[in-house]
Amino acid sequence: QVQLVESGGGLVQPGGSLRLSCAASGSDFSIDVMGWYRQAPGKQRELVAAITSGGDTNYAGSVKGRFTLSRDNAKNTIYLQMDDLEPDDTAVYYCNAFITRITTNTVARYWGQGTQVTVSS
């Protein structure tokens, strides 16, 4: 069984910073794209940032220049450094990964349980 375990999040004032982490655990798997989505109350879930196994990144326009996504392939972990946070960044953040089960050669999309980020004074 493969799981995505998230950490980080919390309450921060506008202009502050937070770092989210997401680690994939289990056995018999490889990971291609990993990333973060977020969902604010009353809104659809949206992509925040994604990164390939080769390190190529893609960011939503609203976070470009403020958020930085990095990846440690040896630890199957990604890190989202969020700087200059704004109230509009308030949402539940979900880790996401496309994972291949090696023995069956099947690909599936996995989600973390979500972590709350609140930006408020």
mmCIF file of N, CA and C in Angstrom:
data_model
loop_
_atom_site.group_PDB
_atom_site.id
_atom_site.type_symbol
_atom_site.label_atom_id
_atom_site.label_comp_id
_atom_site.label_asym_id
_atom_site.label_seq_id
_atom_site.Cartn_x
_atom_site.Cartn_y
_atom_site.Cartn_z
ATOM 1 N N GLN A 1 0.852 -1.186 0.000
ATOM 2 C CA GLN A 1 0.000 0.000 0.000
ATOM 3 C C GLN A 1 0.892 1.242 0.000
ATOM 4 N N VAL A 2 0.570 2.191 -0.844
ATOM 5 C CA VAL A 2 1.330 3.439 -0.910
ATOM 6 C C VAL A 2 0.494 4.539 -0.286
ATOM 7 N N GLN A 3 1.146 5.365 0.513
ATOM 8 C CA GLN A 3 0.457 6.477 1.162
ATOM 9 C C GLN A 3 1.250 7.754 0.977
ATOM 10 N N LEU A 4 0.531 8.872 0.947
ATOM 11 C CA LEU A 4 1.143 10.194 0.937
ATOM 12 C C LEU A 4 0.876 10.822 2.296
ATOM 13 N N VAL A 5 1.950 11.189 2.974
ATOM 14 C CA VAL A 5 1.830 11.757 4.313
ATOM 15 C C VAL A 5 2.288 13.198 4.278
ATOM 16 N N GLU A 6 1.392 14.094 4.648
ATOM 17 C CA GLU A 6 1.667 15.526 4.583
ATOM 18 C C GLU A 6 2.015 16.057 5.969
ATOM 19 N N SER A 7 2.795 17.129 5.982
ATOM 20 C CA SER A 7 3.091 17.837 7.226
ATOM 21 C C SER A 7 3.288 19.312 6.910
ATOM 22 N N GLY A 8 3.210 20.120 7.926
ATOM 23 C CA GLY A 8 3.293 21.565 7.754
ATOM 24 C C GLY A 8 1.910 22.167 7.802
ATOM 25 N N GLY A 9 1.769 23.369 7.338
ATOM 26 C CA GLY A 9 0.484 24.032 7.409
ATOM 27 C C GLY A 9 0.314 24.741 8.740
ATOM 28 N N GLY A 10 -0.820 25.430 8.868
ATOM 29 C CA GLY A 10 -1.087 26.157 10.103
ATOM 30 C C GLY A 10 -1.583 27.554 9.818
ATOM 31 N N LEU A 11 -1.467 28.388 10.849
ATOM 32 C CA LEU A 11 -1.939 29.770 10.782
ATOM 33 C C LEU A 11 -0.740 30.703 10.684
ATOM 34 N N VAL A 12 -0.803 31.640 9.754
ATOM 35 C CA VAL A 12 0.298 32.585 9.569
ATOM 36 C C VAL A 12 -0.295 33.942 9.187
ATOM 37 N N GLN A 13 0.419 34.996 9.533
ATOM 38 C CA GLN A 13 -0.025 36.341 9.170
ATOM 39 C C GLN A 13 0.314 36.642 7.715
ATOM 40 N N PRO A 14 -0.411 37.562 7.104
ATOM 41 C CA PRO A 14 -0.066 37.972 5.728
ATOM 42 C C PRO A 14 1.387 38.414 5.646
ATOM 43 N N GLY A 15 2.039 37.976 4.575
ATOM 44 C CA GLY A 15 3.459 38.255 4.403
ATOM 45 C C GLY A 15 4.367 37.219 5.018
ATOM 46 N N GLY A 16 3.801 36.305 5.766
ATOM 47 C CA GLY A 16 4.597 35.273 6.420
ATOM 48 C C GLY A 16 4.910 34.104 5.511
ATOM 49 N N SER A 17 5.560 33.087 6.088
ATOM 50 C CA SER A 17 5.997 31.918 5.318
ATOM 51 C C SER A 17 5.580 30.624 6.014
ATOM 52 N N LEU A 18 5.399 29.604 5.225
ATOM 53 C CA LEU A 18 5.152 28.253 5.713
ATOM 54 C C LEU A 18 5.810 27.276 4.750
ATOM 55 N N ARG A 19 6.115 26.084 5.257
ATOM 56 C CA ARG A 19 6.634 25.034 4.389
ATOM 57 C C ARG A 19 5.814 23.776 4.577
ATOM 58 N N LEU A 20 5.345 23.224 3.463
ATOM 59 C CA LEU A 20 4.621 21.958 3.469
ATOM 60 C C LEU A 20 5.541 20.850 2.958
ATOM 61 N N SER A 21 5.375 19.685 3.544
ATOM 62 C CA SER A 21 6.117 18.506 3.085
ATOM 63 C C SER A 21 5.136 17.389 2.769
ATOM 64 N N CYS A 22 5.500 16.566 1.819
ATOM 65 C CA CYS A 22 4.694 15.399 1.472
ATOM 66 C C CYS A 22 5.636 14.256 1.151
ATOM 67 N N ALA A 23 5.503 13.159 1.897
ATOM 68 C CA ALA A 23 6.354 11.998 1.698
ATOM 69 C C ALA A 23 5.521 10.800 1.280
ATOM 70 N N ALA A 24 5.989 10.099 0.273
ATOM 71 C CA ALA A 24 5.336 8.867 -0.165
ATOM 72 C C ALA A 24 5.979 7.691 0.558
ATOM 73 N N SER A 25 5.145 6.824 1.132
ATOM 74 C CA SER A 25 5.659 5.657 1.845
ATOM 75 C C SER A 25 5.015 4.399 1.302
ATOM 76 N N GLY A 26 5.720 3.292 1.467
ATOM 77 C CA GLY A 26 5.227 2.024 0.981
ATOM 78 C C GLY A 26 6.348 1.268 0.304
ATOM 79 N N SER A 27 5.972 0.356 -0.583
ATOM 80 C CA SER A 27 6.992 -0.419 -1.279
ATOM 81 C C SER A 27 6.548 -0.673 -2.715
ATOM 82 N N ASP A 28 7.505 -1.097 -3.544
ATOM 83 C CA ASP A 28 7.198 -1.527 -4.905
ATOM 84 C C ASP A 28 6.554 -0.413 -5.739
ATOM 85 N N PHE A 29 7.128 0.789 -5.673
ATOM 86 C CA PHE A 29 6.554 1.859 -6.464
ATOM 87 C C PHE A 29 7.617 2.811 -6.965
ATOM 88 N N SER A 30 7.237 3.550 -7.998
ATOM 89 C CA SER A 30 8.045 4.677 -8.474
ATOM 90 C C SER A 30 7.094 5.842 -8.722
ATOM 91 N N ILE A 31 7.653 7.046 -8.632
ATOM 92 C CA ILE A 31 6.809 8.225 -8.725
ATOM 93 C C ILE A 31 7.246 9.073 -9.904
ATOM 94 N N ASP A 32 6.288 9.536 -10.668
ATOM 95 C CA ASP A 32 6.592 10.478 -11.749
ATOM 96 C C ASP A 32 6.308 11.879 -11.238
ATOM 97 N N VAL A 33 5.134 12.398 -11.517
ATOM 98 C CA VAL A 33 4.813 13.766 -11.124
ATOM 99 C C VAL A 33 4.246 13.789 -9.707
ATOM 100 N N MET A 34 4.736 14.740 -8.920
ATOM 101 C CA MET A 34 4.168 15.032 -7.595
ATOM 102 C C MET A 34 3.828 16.508 -7.554
ATOM 103 N N GLY A 35 2.874 16.831 -6.710
ATOM 104 C CA GLY A 35 2.532 18.245 -6.627
ATOM 105 C C GLY A 35 1.538 18.538 -5.524
ATOM 106 N N TRP A 36 1.114 19.802 -5.486
ATOM 107 C CA TRP A 36 0.155 20.269 -4.497
ATOM 108 C C TRP A 36 -1.038 20.912 -5.203
ATOM 109 N N TYR A 37 -2.215 20.587 -4.699
ATOM 110 C CA TYR A 37 -3.443 21.256 -5.075
ATOM 111 C C TYR A 37 -3.984 21.941 -3.824
ATOM 112 N N ARG A 38 -4.914 22.853 -4.016
ATOM 113 C CA ARG A 38 -5.570 23.471 -2.877
ATOM 114 C C ARG A 38 -7.041 23.697 -3.193
ATOM 115 N N GLN A 39 -7.819 23.728 -2.110
ATOM 116 C CA GLN A 39 -9.249 23.960 -2.257
ATOM 117 C C GLN A 39 -9.709 24.892 -1.149
ATOM 118 N N ALA A 40 -10.194 26.048 -1.558
ATOM 119 C CA ALA A 40 -10.749 27.022 -0.617
ATOM 120 C C ALA A 40 -12.247 26.779 -0.493
ATOM 121 N N PRO A 41 -12.859 27.214 0.611
ATOM 122 C CA PRO A 41 -14.302 27.014 0.792
ATOM 123 C C PRO A 41 -15.094 27.587 -0.369
ATOM 124 N N GLY A 42 -15.984 26.770 -0.915
ATOM 125 C CA GLY A 42 -16.845 27.214 -2.005
ATOM 126 C C GLY A 42 -16.179 27.269 -3.368
ATOM 127 N N LYS A 43 -14.933 26.813 -3.444
ATOM 128 C CA LYS A 43 -14.206 26.853 -4.719
ATOM 129 C C LYS A 43 -13.766 25.461 -5.130
ATOM 130 N N GLN A 44 -13.440 25.329 -6.412
ATOM 131 C CA GLN A 44 -12.949 24.047 -6.907
ATOM 132 C C GLN A 44 -11.488 23.844 -6.529
ATOM 133 N N ARG A 45 -11.096 22.602 -6.465
ATOM 134 C CA ARG A 45 -9.694 22.281 -6.205
ATOM 135 C C ARG A 45 -8.864 22.747 -7.407
ATOM 136 N N GLU A 46 -7.721 23.365 -7.112
ATOM 137 C CA GLU A 46 -6.888 23.898 -8.189
ATOM 138 C C GLU A 46 -5.431 23.502 -7.985
ATOM 139 N N LEU A 47 -4.714 23.392 -9.087
ATOM 140 C CA LEU A 47 -3.294 23.085 -9.027
ATOM 141 C C LEU A 47 -2.537 24.285 -8.485
ATOM 142 N N VAL A 48 -1.629 24.006 -7.543
ATOM 143 C CA VAL A 48 -0.726 25.034 -7.025
ATOM 144 C C VAL A 48 0.626 24.924 -7.717
ATOM 145 N N ALA A 49 1.210 23.733 -7.671
ATOM 146 C CA ALA A 49 2.514 23.515 -8.281
ATOM 147 C C ALA A 49 2.743 22.023 -8.444
ATOM 148 N N ALA A 50 3.532 21.659 -9.450
ATOM 149 C CA ALA A 50 3.855 20.259 -9.693
ATOM 150 C C ALA A 50 5.308 20.158 -10.130
ATOM 151 N N ILE A 51 5.888 18.965 -9.900
ATOM 152 C CA ILE A 51 7.288 18.751 -10.249
ATOM 153 C C ILE A 51 7.463 17.327 -10.756
ATOM 154 N N THR A 52 8.238 17.181 -11.831
ATOM 155 C CA THR A 52 8.503 15.851 -12.372
ATOM 156 C C THR A 52 9.679 15.216 -11.647
ATOM 157 N N SER A 53 9.913 13.947 -11.925
ATOM 158 C CA SER A 53 11.049 13.257 -11.318
ATOM 159 C C SER A 53 12.371 13.873 -11.768
ATOM 160 N N GLY A 54 12.353 14.543 -12.915
ATOM 161 C CA GLY A 54 13.557 15.206 -13.411
ATOM 162 C C GLY A 54 13.751 16.605 -12.884
ATOM 163 N N GLY A 55 12.774 17.101 -12.130
ATOM 164 C CA GLY A 55 12.907 18.416 -11.504
ATOM 165 C C GLY A 55 12.233 19.551 -12.245
ATOM 166 N N ASP A 56 11.545 19.269 -13.334
ATOM 167 C CA ASP A 56 10.820 20.329 -14.032
ATOM 168 C C ASP A 56 9.595 20.727 -13.219
ATOM 169 N N THR A 57 9.381 22.027 -13.090
ATOM 170 C CA THR A 57 8.288 22.520 -12.254
ATOM 171 C C THR A 57 7.267 23.314 -13.064
ATOM 172 N N ASN A 58 6.060 23.357 -12.506
ATOM 173 C CA ASN A 58 4.964 24.116 -13.100
ATOM 174 C C ASN A 58 4.207 24.765 -11.952
ATOM 175 N N TYR A 59 3.956 26.072 -12.055
ATOM 176 C CA TYR A 59 3.286 26.800 -10.986
ATOM 177 C C TYR A 59 2.021 27.486 -11.500
ATOM 178 N N ALA A 60 1.032 27.592 -10.633
ATOM 179 C CA ALA A 60 -0.116 28.433 -10.924
ATOM 180 C C ALA A 60 0.350 29.879 -10.968
ATOM 181 N N GLY A 61 -0.285 30.649 -11.836
ATOM 182 C CA GLY A 61 0.124 32.050 -11.979
ATOM 183 C C GLY A 61 0.029 32.835 -10.686
ATOM 184 N N SER A 62 -0.936 32.474 -9.844
ATOM 185 C CA SER A 62 -1.175 33.228 -8.615
ATOM 186 C C SER A 62 -0.082 33.019 -7.565
ATOM 187 N N VAL A 63 0.725 31.986 -7.715
ATOM 188 C CA VAL A 63 1.762 31.710 -6.708
ATOM 189 C C VAL A 63 3.166 31.848 -7.270
ATOM 190 N N LYS A 64 3.275 32.040 -8.567
ATOM 191 C CA LYS A 64 4.591 32.131 -9.203
ATOM 192 C C LYS A 64 5.382 33.290 -8.596
ATOM 193 N N GLY A 65 6.619 33.005 -8.229
ATOM 194 C CA GLY A 65 7.459 34.022 -7.614
ATOM 195 C C GLY A 65 7.351 34.064 -6.100
ATOM 196 N N ARG A 66 6.340 33.415 -5.535
ATOM 197 C CA ARG A 66 6.160 33.388 -4.075
ATOM 198 C C ARG A 66 6.349 31.992 -3.497
ATOM 199 N N PHE A 67 5.973 30.970 -4.269
ATOM 200 C CA PHE A 67 6.070 29.589 -3.811
ATOM 201 C C PHE A 67 7.196 28.895 -4.579
ATOM 202 N N THR A 68 7.877 27.979 -3.895
ATOM 203 C CA THR A 68 8.933 27.198 -4.519
ATOM 204 C C THR A 68 8.732 25.726 -4.175
ATOM 205 N N LEU A 69 8.668 24.905 -5.212
ATOM 206 C CA LEU A 69 8.482 23.462 -5.034
ATOM 207 C C LEU A 69 9.790 22.764 -5.336
ATOM 208 N N SER A 70 10.179 21.885 -4.426
ATOM 209 C CA SER A 70 11.403 21.105 -4.624
ATOM 210 C C SER A 70 11.129 19.648 -4.299
ATOM 211 N N ARG A 71 12.089 18.814 -4.668
ATOM 212 C CA ARG A 71 11.849 17.367 -4.542
ATOM 213 C C ARG A 71 13.136 16.660 -4.172
ATOM 214 N N ASP A 72 13.011 15.688 -3.282
ATOM 215 C CA ASP A 72 14.111 14.800 -2.906
ATOM 216 C C ASP A 72 13.707 13.398 -3.344
ATOM 217 N N ASN A 73 14.212 12.959 -4.479
ATOM 218 C CA ASN A 73 13.805 11.656 -5.013
ATOM 219 C C ASN A 73 14.242 10.503 -4.110
ATOM 220 N N ALA A 74 15.358 10.654 -3.454
ATOM 221 C CA ALA A 74 15.843 9.574 -2.576
ATOM 222 C C ALA A 74 14.891 9.353 -1.395
ATOM 223 N N LYS A 75 14.201 10.424 -0.987
ATOM 224 C CA LYS A 75 13.266 10.327 0.140
ATOM 225 C C LYS A 75 11.822 10.271 -0.314
ATOM 226 N N ASN A 76 11.592 10.292 -1.627
ATOM 227 C CA ASN A 76 10.220 10.306 -2.165
ATOM 228 C C ASN A 76 9.398 11.420 -1.525
ATOM 229 N N THR A 77 10.008 12.577 -1.416
ATOM 230 C CA THR A 77 9.398 13.693 -0.694
ATOM 231 C C THR A 77 9.465 14.970 -1.528
ATOM 232 N N ILE A 78 8.399 15.763 -1.428
ATOM 233 C CA ILE A 78 8.408 17.098 -2.017
ATOM 234 C C ILE A 78 8.179 18.138 -0.926
ATOM 235 N N TYR A 79 8.683 19.335 -1.198
ATOM 236 C CA TYR A 79 8.594 20.431 -0.248
ATOM 237 C C TYR A 79 8.036 21.655 -0.977
ATOM 238 N N LEU A 80 7.045 22.281 -0.363
ATOM 239 C CA LEU A 80 6.489 23.507 -0.926
ATOM 240 C C LEU A 80 6.801 24.649 0.040
ATOM 241 N N GLN A 81 7.742 25.496 -0.347
ATOM 242 C CA GLN A 81 8.073 26.663 0.435
ATOM 243 C C GLN A 81 7.162 27.799 -0.012
ATOM 244 N N MET A 82 6.370 28.313 0.918
ATOM 245 C CA MET A 82 5.402 29.362 0.603
ATOM 246 C C MET A 82 5.812 30.645 1.309
ATOM 247 N N ASP A 83 6.170 31.634 0.536
ATOM 248 C CA ASP A 83 6.590 32.932 1.070
ATOM 249 C C ASP A 83 5.601 34.015 0.673
ATOM 250 N N ASP A 84 5.668 35.123 1.411
ATOM 251 C CA ASP A 84 4.808 36.274 1.118
ATOM 252 C C ASP A 84 3.344 35.826 0.986
ATOM 253 N N LEU A 85 2.888 35.062 1.956
ATOM 254 C CA LEU A 85 1.542 34.512 1.902
ATOM 255 C C LEU A 85 0.476 35.607 1.978
ATOM 256 N N GLU A 86 -0.615 35.348 1.284
ATOM 257 C CA GLU A 86 -1.732 36.291 1.199
ATOM 258 C C GLU A 86 -2.990 35.611 1.722
ATOM 259 N N PRO A 87 -3.979 36.387 2.168
ATOM 260 C CA PRO A 87 -5.240 35.774 2.636
ATOM 261 C C PRO A 87 -5.879 34.860 1.588
ATOM 262 N N ASP A 88 -5.716 35.187 0.308
ATOM 263 C CA ASP A 88 -6.285 34.341 -0.749
ATOM 264 C C ASP A 88 -5.596 32.981 -0.861
ATOM 265 N N ASP A 89 -4.484 32.797 -0.182
ATOM 266 C CA ASP A 89 -3.821 31.492 -0.164
ATOM 267 C C ASP A 89 -4.463 30.545 0.860
ATOM 268 N N THR A 90 -5.383 31.048 1.644
ATOM 269 C CA THR A 90 -6.069 30.223 2.636
ATOM 270 C C THR A 90 -6.854 29.115 1.947
ATOM 271 N N ALA A 91 -6.573 27.874 2.330
ATOM 272 C CA ALA A 91 -7.207 26.715 1.710
ATOM 273 C C ALA A 91 -6.713 25.451 2.402
ATOM 274 N N VAL A 92 -7.356 24.342 2.051
ATOM 275 C CA VAL A 92 -6.800 23.036 2.396
ATOM 276 C C VAL A 92 -5.884 22.632 1.242
ATOM 277 N N TYR A 93 -4.657 22.278 1.571
ATOM 278 C CA TYR A 93 -3.662 21.902 0.572
ATOM 279 C C TYR A 93 -3.529 20.378 0.543
ATOM 280 N N TYR A 94 -3.607 19.822 -0.668
ATOM 281 C CA TYR A 94 -3.557 18.380 -0.847
ATOM 282 C C TYR A 94 -2.333 17.999 -1.673
ATOM 283 N N CYS A 95 -1.592 17.030 -1.178
ATOM 284 C CA CYS A 95 -0.491 16.461 -1.947
ATOM 285 C C CYS A 95 -1.058 15.468 -2.962
ATOM 286 N N ASN A 96 -0.412 15.396 -4.112
ATOM 287 C CA ASN A 96 -0.880 14.544 -5.204
ATOM 288 C C ASN A 96 0.311 13.901 -5.882
ATOM 289 N N ALA A 97 0.151 12.638 -6.286
ATOM 290 C CA ALA A 97 1.253 11.971 -6.991
ATOM 291 C C ALA A 97 0.704 10.932 -7.953
ATOM 292 N N PHE A 98 1.370 10.828 -9.105
ATOM 293 C CA PHE A 98 1.099 9.736 -10.041
ATOM 294 C C PHE A 98 2.154 8.667 -9.769
ATOM 295 N N ILE A 99 1.680 7.512 -9.315
ATOM 296 C CA ILE A 99 2.569 6.463 -8.830
ATOM 297 C C ILE A 99 2.385 5.199 -9.658
ATOM 298 N N THR A 100 3.516 4.613 -10.048
ATOM 299 C CA THR A 100 3.509 3.335 -10.757
ATOM 300 C C THR A 100 3.837 2.216 -9.786
ATOM 301 N N ARG A 101 2.976 1.196 -9.730
ATOM 302 C CA ARG A 101 3.275 -0.012 -8.954
ATOM 303 C C ARG A 101 4.133 -0.888 -9.860
ATOM 304 N N ILE A 102 5.344 -1.159 -9.460
ATOM 305 C CA ILE A 102 6.334 -1.757 -10.339
ATOM 306 C C ILE A 102 5.953 -3.167 -10.786
ATOM 307 N N THR A 103 5.533 -4.022 -9.873
ATOM 308 C CA THR A 103 5.272 -5.415 -10.228
ATOM 309 C C THR A 103 4.079 -5.556 -11.165
ATOM 310 N N THR A 104 3.109 -4.671 -11.073
ATOM 311 C CA THR A 104 1.933 -4.760 -11.934
ATOM 312 C C THR A 104 1.975 -3.770 -13.092
ATOM 313 N N ASN A 105 2.952 -2.854 -13.052
ATOM 314 C CA ASN A 105 3.095 -1.821 -14.090
ATOM 315 C C ASN A 105 1.803 -1.036 -14.280
ATOM 316 N N THR A 106 1.147 -0.719 -13.188
ATOM 317 C CA THR A 106 -0.077 0.083 -13.256
ATOM 318 C C THR A 106 0.178 1.434 -12.632
ATOM 319 N N VAL A 107 -0.476 2.447 -13.180
ATOM 320 C CA VAL A 107 -0.317 3.815 -12.698
ATOM 321 C C VAL A 107 -1.616 4.264 -12.061
ATOM 322 N N ALA A 108 -1.506 4.899 -10.931
ATOM 323 C CA ALA A 108 -2.677 5.425 -10.241
ATOM 324 C C ALA A 108 -2.344 6.787 -9.640
ATOM 325 N N ARG A 109 -3.377 7.566 -9.412
ATOM 326 C CA ARG A 109 -3.225 8.885 -8.813
ATOM 327 C C ARG A 109 -3.548 8.797 -7.332
ATOM 328 N N TYR A 110 -2.647 9.289 -6.517
ATOM 329 C CA TYR A 110 -2.820 9.229 -5.075
ATOM 330 C C TYR A 110 -2.962 10.644 -4.513
ATOM 331 N N TRP A 111 -3.731 10.748 -3.411
ATOM 332 C CA TRP A 111 -3.928 12.021 -2.730
ATOM 333 C C TRP A 111 -3.560 11.881 -1.251
ATOM 334 N N GLY A 112 -3.030 12.959 -0.705
ATOM 335 C CA GLY A 112 -2.842 13.030 0.733
ATOM 336 C C GLY A 112 -4.157 13.409 1.410
ATOM 337 N N GLN A 113 -4.118 13.460 2.739
ATOM 338 C CA GLN A 113 -5.346 13.712 3.506
ATOM 339 C C GLN A 113 -5.699 15.194 3.565
ATOM 340 N N GLY A 114 -4.750 16.060 3.199
ATOM 341 C CA GLY A 114 -5.000 17.492 3.228
ATOM 342 C C GLY A 114 -4.476 18.138 4.493
ATOM 343 N N THR A 115 -3.979 19.354 4.349
ATOM 344 C CA THR A 115 -3.516 20.124 5.502
ATOM 345 C C THR A 115 -3.991 21.568 5.343
ATOM 346 N N GLN A 116 -4.471 22.132 6.437
ATOM 347 C CA GLN A 116 -5.062 23.472 6.398
ATOM 348 C C GLN A 116 -3.977 24.541 6.450
ATOM 349 N N VAL A 117 -4.091 25.505 5.560
ATOM 350 C CA VAL A 117 -3.251 26.704 5.594
ATOM 351 C C VAL A 117 -4.183 27.897 5.722
ATOM 352 N N THR A 118 -3.982 28.685 6.768
ATOM 353 C CA THR A 118 -4.810 29.864 7.006
ATOM 354 C C THR A 118 -3.913 31.083 7.102
ATOM 355 N N VAL A 119 -4.199 32.081 6.274
ATOM 356 C CA VAL A 119 -3.428 33.330 6.277
ATOM 357 C C VAL A 119 -4.359 34.436 6.756
ATOM 358 N N SER A 120 -4.084 34.923 7.943
ATOM 359 C CA SER A 120 -4.974 35.905 8.545
ATOM 360 C C SER A 120 -4.235 36.712 9.593
ATOM 361 N N SER A 121 -4.627 37.964 9.728
ATOM 362 C CA SER A 121 -4.036 38.800 10.769
ATOM 363 C C SER A 121 -4.891 38.751 12.032
#
